[in-house]
Amino acid sequence: MRSFDENLDLYARLAIQVGLNVQKGQRVFIRSSLQGAEYVRRLVREAYAVGAYDVHVDWSDDKVNLTRYQMAPTEALTDVPQWLVQKYETLVEQRAAHMTVLAPTPDLYKDVDPQRLASATRAMREATKHANDDRVSKTNWLGMATASAEWAAKVYPNEIPEQALALLWNDLFQLCRIDQEDPIAAWRAHIGDLTRRADFLNRQAFKSLHYDGPGTDLVIELPKGHRWSTAEMTSDTGTRYVANMPTEETFSVPKRNGVHGTVRATLPLNYNGVTIRNIRLELHDGEIVNYAADSGHEALRSIIETDEGSRRLGEVALVSQDSPIAQSGRLFYNTLYDENASCHLAIGAAIPACIAGGQEMSDEEMLAAGANCSMTHVDFMIGSDELDVTAEGFDGSKVPILRKGRWAF
Ligand code: ZN
């Protein structure tokens, strides 16, 4: 049994060596809230230990962010300074490894006007879109979480604070395979398994997927040239990295005008601090024509009404119910964890890497290839022990993909 300190060191080593895969002489840029300080200090040490040239940390604070959303003039919320945009662009030019440490505070923004939040988020996305697209396609990057008191209280509401925090750390370590004898070897084997599944789906190049479950009867057509991917990617300098930890998904793009039927979410979605429960969507020719939720309806509306493309889907992801996160049965109120517990779809932008040549395509070319474009990309979870997914080939053949939520191939 390892001590907490040993586990936290391993968690940092895994991030730097497998997740980010920091290269000798590379710059490293880390964004974290203050709650992640203990973890970030270890990340910095591990990064220099593998030969990082310089490690820069950008700190933020939940309460400062909250105060800004509540009190700043509305115009200021959408006025993104040029120096900030330049900073991100310079980091990409320098091919800095880019890590985001999440310390989720699930209900942080529950009392903030969703319109103010939505316009601020949108302005930031628009201003940094170029740098962000470049970062995703050119550099090695990683998103990973650190436990925080606020997050632990949400996940374990009946425990005293210290116990809740200890339990949440335990979950993070276990779900990121830190509890295994050799976590780094365990990760390589795990990624290998996901890659084999993606390879099979790519060889088959299916025409569509049919989803069948309670409240869900949905056909998702896949565009010509779609690619199934895992979170393991390659930077333009040839560095293999894993963009999210944990990760359990194999994902691709739906055809933007080829989704038909109804779908019901199986887990609540936490969006900007608002919990959206029991999402139901109806789609015709790829467009969301009806939507409902039992709570957080305004937040759902703000997602769907972001722009043209946010009325359509941009991601289709397969996750087996055998995934350790699904097996834990726990709701984490955070997409990084909850999306990996469950098959999911995303409202909004398609992932360019999931369409042949997509990373060099303009928005117009993406649309012409059948992939969606939007300023937003929000995952919602649709997997369960009752979900069956069947693929259909262009020759009409049917292949079971998931049965009762588990891999069937
Ligand atoms: Zn996903």
Coordinates of N, CA, C and O and ligand atoms in Angstrom, one line a residue, residues 249 251 315 317 339 344 379, ligand 1:
E249 N -12.5 6.3 -23.8 CA -13.4 6.4 -25.0 C -12.7 6.2 -26.3 O -11.5 6.3 -26.5
F251 N -13.7 7.6 -30.2 CA -14.7 8.6 -30.6 C -14.5 8.9 -32.1 O -13.4 8.8 -32.6
E315 N -19.7 15.0 -31.9 CA -18.9 13.9 -31.4 C -19.8 12.7 -31.1 O -20.9 12.8 -30.6
A317 N -19.1 9.0 -29.1 CA -18.0 8.3 -28.4 C -18.6 7.0 -27.8 O -19.7 7.0 -27.2
E339 N -17.8 11.7 -18.6 CA -17.8 11.3 -20.1 C -17.1 9.9 -20.3 O -17.4 9.2 -21.2
H344 N -21.1 8.7 -25.0 CA -21.6 10.1 -25.0 C -21.7 10.6 -26.4 O -21.1 10.1 -27.4
D379 N -20.3 17.7 -24.1 CA -20.6 16.3 -24.0 C -21.8 16.1 -23.1 O -21.9 16.7 -22.1
Ligands
ZN1 ZN -15.6 12.4 -25.8

